[in-house]
Coordinates of C-alpha atoms and ligand atoms in Angstrom, one line a residue:
M1 CA 62.0 84.0 115.8
S2 CA 66.0 84.7 114.9
Q3 CA 68.4 82.1 114.5
S4 CA 70.0 82.6 118.0
T5 CA 66.7 81.8 119.9
I6 CA 66.6 78.5 117.7
A7 CA 69.6 77.6 118.7
A8 CA 69.3 78.2 122.3
S9 CA 66.2 76.4 122.2
Y10 CA 67.9 73.3 121.2
D11 CA 71.1 73.9 123.0
A12 CA 69.0 74.0 126.1
I13 CA 66.9 71.1 125.2
P14 CA 68.4 68.8 122.7
Y15 CA 66.8 66.7 120.6
P16 CA 66.8 62.9 120.6
N17 CA 69.2 60.9 119.1
L18 CA 67.5 59.4 116.6
G19 CA 68.0 57.8 113.2
Y20 CA 65.9 57.6 109.8
S21 CA 65.8 54.6 107.9
H22 CA 64.3 56.4 104.6
T23 CA 67.3 58.6 104.7
H24 CA 70.0 55.5 104.3
P25 CA 72.4 56.5 101.5
D26 CA 71.4 53.1 100.1
H27 CA 67.8 53.7 100.1
L28 CA 68.2 57.0 98.3
A29 CA 70.5 55.2 95.7
T30 CA 68.1 52.7 95.0
L31 CA 65.3 54.5 94.4
A32 CA 67.1 57.1 92.2
T33 CA 68.4 54.0 90.1
L34 CA 64.7 52.8 89.9
L35 CA 64.2 56.4 88.1
G36 CA 67.0 55.9 85.6
L37 CA 69.7 58.3 87.6
N38 CA 73.2 57.0 88.1
P39 CA 73.6 58.1 91.6
A40 CA 77.1 57.7 93.2
S41 CA 77.6 54.3 95.2
P42 CA 76.7 55.0 99.1
E43 CA 80.0 52.8 99.6
K44 CA 82.2 55.7 98.1
C45 CA 80.1 58.9 98.2
R46 CA 80.0 62.5 100.2
V47 CA 77.1 63.1 102.5
L48 CA 75.6 66.3 103.9
E49 CA 73.0 66.2 106.5
L50 CA 71.1 69.9 107.4
G51 CA 69.9 70.4 110.9
T52 CA 71.9 67.3 112.2
A53 CA 71.4 67.7 115.8
S54 CA 74.1 65.4 117.3
G55 CA 74.4 63.5 113.8
W56 CA 72.8 60.4 115.2
N57 CA 71.4 60.1 111.7
I58 CA 74.5 59.8 110.2
I59 CA 77.1 58.5 112.6
P60 CA 75.8 55.1 112.0
F61 CA 76.3 55.2 108.2
A62 CA 79.8 56.7 108.7
Y63 CA 80.5 53.4 110.3
A64 CA 78.8 51.5 107.9
F65 CA 80.6 53.2 104.8
P66 CA 84.2 53.8 105.9
E67 CA 85.1 54.8 102.5
S68 CA 82.2 57.5 102.4
Q69 CA 82.5 61.3 103.8
F70 CA 80.1 62.7 105.8
V71 CA 79.2 66.4 107.3
G72 CA 76.6 67.1 109.4
I73 CA 75.9 71.1 110.0
D74 CA 73.4 72.4 113.0
I75 CA 73.0 75.9 114.5
S76 CA 73.0 74.4 118.0
P77 CA 76.5 74.1 119.4
I78 CA 75.7 71.8 122.5
Q79 CA 74.4 69.2 119.9
I80 CA 77.1 69.5 118.0
Q81 CA 80.0 68.9 120.7
E82 CA 77.5 66.1 121.7
G83 CA 78.0 64.3 118.5
Q84 CA 81.6 65.3 118.4
A85 CA 82.1 63.7 121.1
A86 CA 80.6 60.5 120.2
I87 CA 82.1 60.3 116.8
Q88 CA 85.9 60.7 118.6
A89 CA 84.9 57.7 121.1
L90 CA 83.9 55.6 118.4
G91 CA 87.3 56.6 116.3
L92 CA 85.2 57.7 113.2
Q93 CA 87.8 59.6 110.7
N94 CA 85.0 60.1 107.6
I95 CA 82.7 61.9 109.7
R96 CA 82.6 65.4 110.8
L97 CA 80.2 67.9 112.6
E98 CA 80.2 71.2 112.4
A99 CA 78.2 74.0 114.0
C100 CA 77.0 76.6 111.2
D101 CA 73.6 78.1 109.8
I102 CA 72.3 76.9 106.8
L103 CA 72.2 80.6 105.7
E104 CA 76.0 80.7 105.7
I105 CA 76.7 77.6 103.7
T106 CA 78.4 78.3 100.3
S107 CA 79.6 76.3 97.5
D108 CA 83.1 76.5 99.4
L109 CA 81.8 73.3 101.5
G110 CA 81.9 71.3 98.3
E111 CA 79.4 68.9 96.8
F112 CA 77.6 65.8 97.9
D113 CA 76.0 62.7 96.7
Y114 CA 73.1 62.9 99.2
I115 CA 71.9 65.8 101.1
I116 CA 69.4 65.1 104.0
A117 CA 67.1 67.4 105.8
H118 CA 64.8 65.6 108.0
G119 CA 62.6 67.7 110.5
V120 CA 63.8 70.9 109.5
Y121 CA 62.4 72.6 106.3
S122 CA 58.7 73.1 108.2
W123 CA 60.3 74.0 111.2
V124 CA 62.8 77.3 110.5
P125 CA 61.8 80.5 109.3
T126 CA 61.4 81.3 105.3
D127 CA 64.7 82.7 104.8
V128 CA 66.4 79.5 106.1
R129 CA 63.8 77.4 104.6
D130 CA 64.9 78.9 101.1
A131 CA 68.6 78.7 101.9
L132 CA 67.9 75.0 102.7
I133 CA 66.7 74.6 99.2
R134 CA 69.3 76.8 97.6
V135 CA 72.2 74.7 99.5
C136 CA 70.6 71.2 98.1
K137 CA 71.0 72.8 94.3
Q138 CA 74.3 74.5 95.0
N139 CA 75.9 71.7 97.0
L140 CA 74.6 68.9 95.2
S141 CA 76.6 66.7 92.6
P142 CA 75.4 66.4 89.1
N143 CA 73.8 63.0 89.9
G144 CA 72.9 63.7 93.3
V145 CA 69.8 62.9 95.5
A146 CA 68.4 65.4 98.0
Y147 CA 66.1 64.3 100.7
I148 CA 63.9 67.1 102.4
S149 CA 60.6 66.0 104.9
Y150 CA 58.2 68.5 105.7
N151 CA 54.7 69.2 106.9
T152 CA 52.1 69.1 104.3
Y153 CA 48.3 69.9 103.5
P154 CA 45.6 68.8 103.6
G155 CA 46.4 66.7 106.7
S156 CA 48.3 69.1 108.6
Y157 CA 45.2 71.3 108.8
M158 CA 44.2 68.5 111.4
T159 CA 47.2 68.2 113.4
R160 CA 47.5 72.4 113.3
M161 CA 44.2 72.3 115.2
V162 CA 45.7 70.0 118.1
R163 CA 48.6 71.9 118.0
E164 CA 46.6 75.1 118.4
M165 CA 45.0 73.4 121.4
M166 CA 47.8 72.4 123.1
L167 CA 49.6 76.0 122.8
Y168 CA 46.7 77.7 124.3
H169 CA 46.4 75.4 127.1
T170 CA 50.0 75.6 127.9
R171 CA 49.8 79.2 127.1
N172 CA 51.0 79.8 131.0
A173 CA 53.4 76.9 131.8
A174 CA 56.4 78.7 133.6
T175 CA 59.1 76.1 132.1
P176 CA 59.9 73.9 128.9
F177 CA 59.0 70.7 131.2
E178 CA 55.6 72.0 132.5
K179 CA 54.6 72.8 128.7
A180 CA 55.6 69.4 127.5
E181 CA 53.9 67.7 130.3
G182 CA 50.6 70.1 130.1
A183 CA 50.2 69.4 126.2
R184 CA 50.6 65.7 126.6
D185 CA 47.9 65.7 129.4
F186 CA 45.5 67.9 127.6
M187 CA 46.0 65.6 124.8
A188 CA 44.8 62.6 127.0
F189 CA 42.3 65.0 128.7
L190 CA 40.7 65.8 124.8
R191 CA 40.6 62.2 123.8
E192 CA 39.1 60.9 126.7
N193 CA 36.6 63.8 127.4
N194 CA 35.4 64.8 123.8
T195 CA 31.8 65.5 123.8
I196 CA 30.9 63.8 120.4
P197 CA 32.4 60.4 121.0
E198 CA 31.0 58.5 117.5
S199 CA 32.4 61.5 115.6
G200 CA 35.4 61.8 113.3
F201 CA 36.6 64.3 115.5
A202 CA 36.8 61.5 118.2
A203 CA 38.3 59.3 115.9
F204 CA 41.1 61.9 114.7
L205 CA 41.8 62.3 118.4
N206 CA 42.3 58.9 118.8
T207 CA 44.4 58.1 115.7
Y208 CA 46.6 61.5 116.7
S209 CA 47.2 60.6 120.4
D210 CA 48.7 56.7 119.4
M211 CA 50.5 58.5 116.6
L212 CA 52.2 61.1 119.4
Q213 CA 52.5 58.8 122.0
Q214 CA 54.2 56.5 119.5
R215 CA 56.8 58.9 118.7
L216 CA 57.4 60.3 122.1
E217 CA 58.1 56.5 123.1
H218 CA 60.6 56.2 120.6
A219 CA 62.3 59.6 121.7
T220 CA 62.5 57.4 125.4
S221 CA 64.2 59.5 127.8
R222 CA 64.2 62.7 125.6
S223 CA 60.7 62.6 124.7
N224 CA 59.5 66.0 126.1
S225 CA 62.2 67.4 123.7
V226 CA 60.4 65.8 120.8
I227 CA 56.9 67.4 121.6
L228 CA 58.3 70.9 122.8
H229 CA 60.2 71.3 119.3
D230 CA 58.3 69.5 116.7
E231 CA 54.1 70.0 118.0
L232 CA 54.5 73.2 120.6
A233 CA 57.8 74.9 118.1
E234 CA 57.3 78.5 117.6
I235 CA 57.4 77.7 114.0
N236 CA 55.9 74.5 112.7
D237 CA 54.4 75.4 109.0
A238 CA 53.1 73.1 106.4
L239 CA 52.6 73.4 102.7
Y240 CA 51.0 71.8 99.5
F241 CA 53.2 69.4 97.9
H242 CA 52.6 71.2 94.7
E243 CA 54.0 74.4 96.5
F244 CA 57.2 72.5 97.8
A245 CA 57.8 71.3 94.4
S246 CA 57.4 75.1 92.9
H247 CA 59.6 76.1 95.5
A248 CA 62.3 73.3 94.3
A249 CA 61.6 74.2 90.9
H250 CA 62.6 77.6 91.5
H251 CA 65.9 76.5 92.7
G252 CA 66.5 74.4 89.3
L253 CA 65.6 71.1 91.6
Q254 CA 62.8 68.7 90.2
Y255 CA 60.7 66.0 92.0
L256 CA 62.4 62.6 92.1
V257 CA 60.2 60.3 93.9
E258 CA 59.1 60.0 97.8
A259 CA 61.4 58.0 100.0
E260 CA 58.3 55.9 101.2
F261 CA 58.1 54.5 97.7
P262 CA 54.5 52.6 98.3
T263 CA 53.0 55.7 98.7
V264 CA 53.3 56.9 95.2
M265 CA 52.0 53.9 93.4
V266 CA 48.8 55.1 91.6
S267 CA 48.5 51.5 90.4
N268 CA 48.1 50.6 94.1
L269 CA 44.5 52.3 94.0
K270 CA 41.2 51.1 92.6
D271 CA 40.7 51.5 88.5
P272 CA 38.2 53.9 88.5
V273 CA 40.4 56.3 90.8
I274 CA 43.3 55.8 88.8
D275 CA 41.1 57.0 86.0
A276 CA 39.8 60.1 87.6
I277 CA 43.4 61.0 88.8
K278 CA 44.4 60.7 85.1
E279 CA 41.5 63.4 84.1
F280 CA 42.3 65.3 86.9
A281 CA 46.1 65.5 86.8
G282 CA 48.1 66.6 84.0
D283 CA 51.7 65.8 85.1
I284 CA 53.3 63.9 88.0
I285 CA 52.9 66.9 90.3
E286 CA 49.5 67.3 90.0
T287 CA 49.3 63.5 90.3
E288 CA 50.9 63.5 93.6
Q289 CA 49.0 66.5 94.7
Y290 CA 45.4 64.8 94.1
L291 CA 46.9 61.5 96.1
D292 CA 47.6 64.1 99.0
F293 CA 43.9 64.8 98.7
L294 CA 42.7 61.4 98.8
R295 CA 45.2 60.3 101.7
N296 CA 44.7 63.5 103.7
R297 CA 48.6 63.6 103.9
N298 CA 50.3 65.4 106.8
F299 CA 54.0 64.9 106.3
R300 CA 56.2 63.9 103.3
K301 CA 59.9 62.6 102.6
T302 CA 60.5 64.1 99.3
L303 CA 63.8 63.2 97.2
L304 CA 64.6 65.7 94.6
C305 CA 67.4 66.1 91.9
H306 CA 68.7 68.7 89.2
A307 CA 66.0 69.6 86.9
E308 CA 68.0 68.9 84.1
I309 CA 68.3 65.1 84.5
E310 CA 65.8 63.0 82.6
L311 CA 64.3 60.6 84.6
E312 CA 62.3 57.4 83.2
R313 CA 59.2 57.8 85.2
T314 CA 57.9 54.1 83.6
I315 CA 60.3 51.9 85.4
K316 CA 62.3 49.7 83.1
L317 CA 62.6 46.2 84.8
E318 CA 66.4 45.8 83.9
R319 CA 66.9 48.1 86.5
V320 CA 65.4 45.6 89.1
T321 CA 67.9 43.1 88.1
T322 CA 70.9 44.9 89.2
F323 CA 69.3 45.1 93.0
R324 CA 69.7 43.0 95.8
V325 CA 66.8 41.7 97.0
S326 CA 65.5 40.7 100.6
S327 CA 62.2 40.1 102.4
M328 CA 60.3 40.0 105.8
A329 CA 57.3 38.1 104.4
R330 CA 56.5 34.6 104.9
P331 CA 54.3 31.9 103.0
V332 CA 50.8 32.1 104.4
N333 CA 49.8 28.5 103.6
N334 CA 52.2 25.9 105.8
E335 CA 51.8 23.5 102.6
L336 CA 53.3 25.6 100.3
D337 CA 52.6 24.5 96.5
I338 CA 55.5 25.9 94.6
A339 CA 55.8 23.9 91.3
S340 CA 52.2 24.3 90.0
V341 CA 50.5 27.6 89.2
A342 CA 48.2 27.5 92.1
P343 CA 48.4 30.8 93.8
E344 CA 50.0 31.3 97.1
K345 CA 50.1 34.3 99.3
F346 CA 53.1 35.7 101.3
G347 CA 52.7 38.0 104.2
A348 CA 54.4 40.5 105.9
S349 CA 53.8 41.7 109.6
D350 CA 52.4 45.1 108.8
N351 CA 49.5 42.9 107.2
A352 CA 50.7 43.4 103.6
T353 CA 50.3 40.5 101.3
F354 CA 51.4 39.4 97.8
T355 CA 49.8 36.5 95.5
T356 CA 51.2 35.1 92.7
D357 CA 50.5 31.9 90.5
H358 CA 54.0 32.2 89.0
P359 CA 56.3 29.1 89.9
L360 CA 59.6 31.0 89.7
S361 CA 58.0 33.9 91.9
K362 CA 56.8 31.7 94.3
A363 CA 60.0 29.8 94.8
A364 CA 61.8 33.2 95.2
F365 CA 59.7 34.5 97.8
F366 CA 60.1 31.0 99.5
Y367 CA 63.9 31.4 99.3
L368 CA 63.9 34.7 100.7
S369 CA 61.8 33.6 103.8
E370 CA 64.1 30.9 104.2
V371 CA 67.1 33.4 104.4
S372 CA 65.6 36.7 105.8
P373 CA 66.6 39.1 106.7
Q374 CA 69.6 38.5 104.2
S375 CA 69.7 40.4 101.0
I376 CA 70.7 38.6 97.9
P377 CA 71.7 39.5 94.5
F378 CA 68.7 39.3 92.0
R379 CA 71.1 37.0 89.7
S380 CA 71.6 34.4 92.7
L381 CA 68.2 34.9 93.8
F382 CA 66.9 34.0 90.3
I383 CA 69.2 30.7 90.3
A384 CA 67.8 29.6 93.6
A385 CA 64.7 29.8 92.6
R386 CA 65.2 27.8 89.6
N387 CA 66.9 25.0 91.6
I388 CA 64.3 25.0 93.7
L389 CA 61.9 24.3 90.8
A390 CA 64.5 22.1 89.1
E391 CA 63.8 19.5 92.1
F392 CA 60.0 19.1 90.6
E393 CA 60.7 19.4 87.1
P394 CA 63.7 20.3 84.4
Q395 CA 63.6 24.1 83.9
P396 CA 64.1 25.5 80.4
E397 CA 67.8 26.0 79.2
D398 CA 67.2 28.6 76.2
A399 CA 67.7 32.1 76.5
A400 CA 64.3 33.3 75.6
S401 CA 62.7 31.3 78.2
I402 CA 65.1 32.5 80.8
N403 CA 64.8 36.0 79.7
R404 CA 60.9 35.8 80.0
E405 CA 61.1 34.2 83.4
A406 CA 63.7 36.8 84.9
Q407 CA 61.3 39.4 83.5
I408 CA 58.4 38.1 85.5
L409 CA 60.1 37.7 88.3
A410 CA 61.4 41.1 88.4
A411 CA 58.0 42.5 87.6
N412 CA 56.6 40.6 90.9
L413 CA 59.1 41.7 92.9
L414 CA 58.7 45.2 91.7
Q415 CA 55.0 45.0 92.4
A416 CA 55.9 43.8 95.9
Y417 CA 57.9 46.6 96.8
S418 CA 55.3 48.8 95.4
Y419 CA 52.8 47.2 98.0
S420 CA 55.1 47.4 101.1
T421 CA 58.9 47.5 101.6
N422 CA 58.4 44.9 104.3
L423 CA 57.2 42.4 101.6
I424 CA 60.3 43.2 99.2
T425 CA 63.1 45.7 99.8
F426 CA 65.6 46.3 97.1
S427 CA 69.2 47.6 97.7
L428 CA 72.4 48.1 96.3
T429 CA 75.0 47.0 99.0
A430 CA 75.0 44.4 101.5
P431 CA 75.0 45.4 105.0
R432 CA 77.5 44.6 107.2
Y433 CA 75.9 42.7 109.9
T434 CA 76.0 38.7 110.6
T435 CA 73.1 36.2 111.6
E436 CA 75.9 33.8 112.9
L437 CA 76.9 33.8 116.4
S438 CA 80.5 33.5 116.7
E439 CA 82.3 32.2 119.9
Y440 CA 82.8 36.0 121.0
P441 CA 80.1 37.9 119.9
T442 CA 80.2 41.7 118.8
V443 CA 77.3 43.9 118.4
S444 CA 78.3 47.3 116.5
P445 CA 79.9 50.1 118.5
V446 CA 77.6 52.4 117.1
A447 CA 74.8 50.7 119.0
R448 CA 76.9 49.9 122.1
Y449 CA 77.7 53.5 122.5
L450 CA 73.9 54.5 122.0
A451 CA 72.8 51.9 124.6
R452 CA 74.9 53.6 127.5
S453 CA 72.2 56.3 127.4
S454 CA 69.2 55.0 125.6
L455 CA 67.2 51.6 125.3
L456 CA 66.4 52.5 121.5
V457 CA 69.9 51.7 119.5
P458 CA 70.2 51.8 115.5
N459 CA 70.9 48.3 114.0
I460 CA 73.2 48.4 110.9
R461 CA 70.1 48.4 108.4
H462 CA 69.3 51.9 110.4
E463 CA 66.2 50.6 112.1
R464 CA 65.7 51.4 115.2
V465 CA 65.7 48.5 117.8
E466 CA 64.1 48.6 121.5
L467 CA 66.1 46.7 124.1
D468 CA 64.3 45.0 127.2
A469 CA 66.2 44.8 130.3
I470 CA 68.1 41.7 129.2
S471 CA 69.1 42.6 125.7
H472 CA 70.3 45.7 126.7
F473 CA 72.4 44.5 129.9
L474 CA 73.6 41.6 127.2
L475 CA 74.4 44.4 124.4
L476 CA 76.9 46.0 126.6
K477 CA 78.5 43.2 127.1
L478 CA 78.8 42.2 123.2
D479 CA 82.2 44.0 122.5
G480 CA 83.8 40.8 121.4
T481 CA 85.4 39.8 124.6
N482 CA 82.9 38.0 126.2
N483 CA 81.7 34.2 125.2
R484 CA 78.7 32.3 126.4
V485 CA 80.0 31.4 129.8
D486 CA 81.0 35.0 130.6
L487 CA 77.8 36.3 129.6
M488 CA 76.2 33.4 132.0
N489 CA 78.7 34.7 134.5
A490 CA 77.6 37.9 133.9
L491 CA 73.5 37.6 134.2
L492 CA 74.4 35.2 137.6
D493 CA 76.1 38.0 138.7
L494 CA 73.5 40.5 137.9
F495 CA 70.7 38.2 139.7
G496 CA 72.9 38.1 142.6
K497 CA 73.0 41.7 143.2
G498 CA 69.2 41.4 143.5
S499 CA 68.4 43.3 140.1
F500 CA 65.6 41.2 139.0
A501 CA 63.9 38.3 140.0
F502 CA 62.0 35.1 138.6
Q503 CA 58.4 33.9 139.3
I504 CA 56.6 30.7 138.5
N505 CA 52.5 30.7 139.5
N506 CA 53.2 33.6 141.6
E507 CA 56.1 31.8 143.8
T508 CA 59.4 33.4 143.8
V509 CA 62.2 31.3 142.4
T510 CA 64.8 30.4 145.0
D511 CA 66.2 27.2 143.8
T512 CA 69.9 27.8 142.6
D513 CA 69.5 25.0 139.7
K514 CA 66.2 26.4 138.8
I515 CA 67.2 30.1 138.6
K516 CA 70.7 29.0 136.5
E517 CA 67.9 27.1 133.9
I518 CA 66.0 29.9 133.6
L519 CA 68.8 32.1 133.0
E520 CA 70.3 29.7 130.4
T521 CA 66.9 29.7 128.6
Q522 CA 66.9 33.9 128.8
L523 CA 70.4 34.0 127.3
N524 CA 69.8 31.5 124.7
L525 CA 66.6 33.4 123.5
T526 CA 68.3 36.8 123.8
M527 CA 71.5 35.8 121.9
E528 CA 68.8 34.0 119.0
W529 CA 67.2 37.6 119.2
F530 CA 70.3 39.2 118.3
T531 CA 71.2 37.1 115.3
H532 CA 68.0 38.3 113.8
A533 CA 68.2 41.7 114.7
A534 CA 71.1 42.9 112.4
L535 CA 73.0 44.3 115.7
L536 CA 75.9 41.8 115.3
V537 CA 79.0 42.3 113.3
S538 CA 81.9 39.9 112.4
Ligands
SAM1 C1 63.8 69.0 114.7 S1 65.3 69.3 114.7 C2 65.6 67.9 113.4 C3 66.8 67.1 113.7 C4 67.0 65.9 113.4 N1 67.2 66.3 111.6 C5 66.1 64.9 113.5 O1 65.2 64.7 112.6 O2 66.1 64.3 114.3 C6 65.8 70.6 113.6 C7 67.1 70.9 114.0 O3 67.6 71.8 113.0 C8 68.5 72.7 113.2 N2 68.2 74.3 112.7 C9 67.1 75.0 113.2 N3 67.8 76.1 112.0 C10 68.8 75.8 111.6 C11 69.7 76.5 110.7 N4 69.4 77.8 110.5 N5 70.9 76.2 110.6 C12 71.3 75.1 111.0 N6 70.7 74.3 111.6 C13 69.5 74.6 112.2 C14 68.0 72.6 115.0 O4 69.1 73.1 116.0 C15 67.9 71.3 115.1 O5 68.9 70.7 115.5

């Protein structure tokens, strides 16, 4: 497949405008710091994205970090033009997108502290794949971090099976639309009608079609583009992790860590499994390869750095004490016993839990749940937790005790982080969102711009936020010029135009006062939701 054919295919059917939270410079910097690197601060760094499509992964970063510089490269001029129009409309001065082939990038493009290539490596010809790794070496600053995602075996053998069936089924499709729709319908057909319902094959089809459905929903109006450019793409290759690591090593890069940190923690496995892996594997690459075998992994988001750097694979707890900490977890017990050594459990929405009997750690988790989703510097968290405990009994003041307590807290936070980043998230910078509702609330201009064409917008933490009809309508009005009265009037106006109706007990509400009351409640709930969605800026 030639470069011009690839460019033409994305020009004709652009990729959806999506962001990927694992590529966030703060996340990359945090993981690199954990492993002993001294990466550039996300607040003052240079970022390059290869295969950026319309740049919607890095445009929100450019808004979040005005003193950092961002460059996005893509071979498809139409996608680049679309992104350039957005950048101009948003008035961002620290980002530029260029229509350019990865094959043509030289050292003249300059050095970057972070290089991101999401969804590219497995979808380009071998020479581009090689150039991609070459650029990650050639254009990476000495303490830089490269992020590359790609399909992996053994899991990709199963996804490849479905891909080949979908390709066969749609071999005579006349248009890309027909091909995409045909593939989706066939997937549903297979799921419903496979002849061995109790089998592993049926279980796989169920899981796969759920996963596909979720990905397509996230692409909203461009869901056919996802299936065409990913599942049905002419090039959609996979390799074993050890092969990828060898490819990186060949260009002078080494494996740093996986962007999905919990997936690399051998300590999360049972002891006999850990012992067996230690016996099978001689180094980190082999260990990770065995983890992929155990998990049947089909996709990786790998971080690389220069091969010459000496990494600290045994994580030092001092590193943790330099981080900000946040949590989405809540205490499982309503009657929390903080002061004693009774174990208490904290749980997150992904069912991950962390149990501890260490009073200071319990106090810290409790405090984080109270201020969630805000991030707190480790030192402040430590003091806040001590203050909570001081309400029950005086806290030791000698340096040795304070140091020991801080170490235990750091170890517990690290352990929770290794279970799930919903339990604990570490970061280096404070995201610029507010949880306060001002008189004239403002949603980030980046989210407002994208909301003009999508119900899925990036928040300031670079997560995807799905909007319903009312939050979408209000978000577009939250540009700092409308107060509560204006918003209520806008809702009444919208209601007056017959855009929606309310029913109570299957009866349409017509009473004006009742309608006003319902709209007031809707407005309150939605504005409250905005304060938690990390969309509001000061
Ligand atoms: C599957 S899309 C991924 C887009 C985006 N990174 C994402 O994950 O949402 C792959 C992108 O790589 C671009 N691409 C393919 N070959 C390229 C090349 N040789 N040089 C630059 N970009 C290329 C395509 O135009 C397309 O936008």
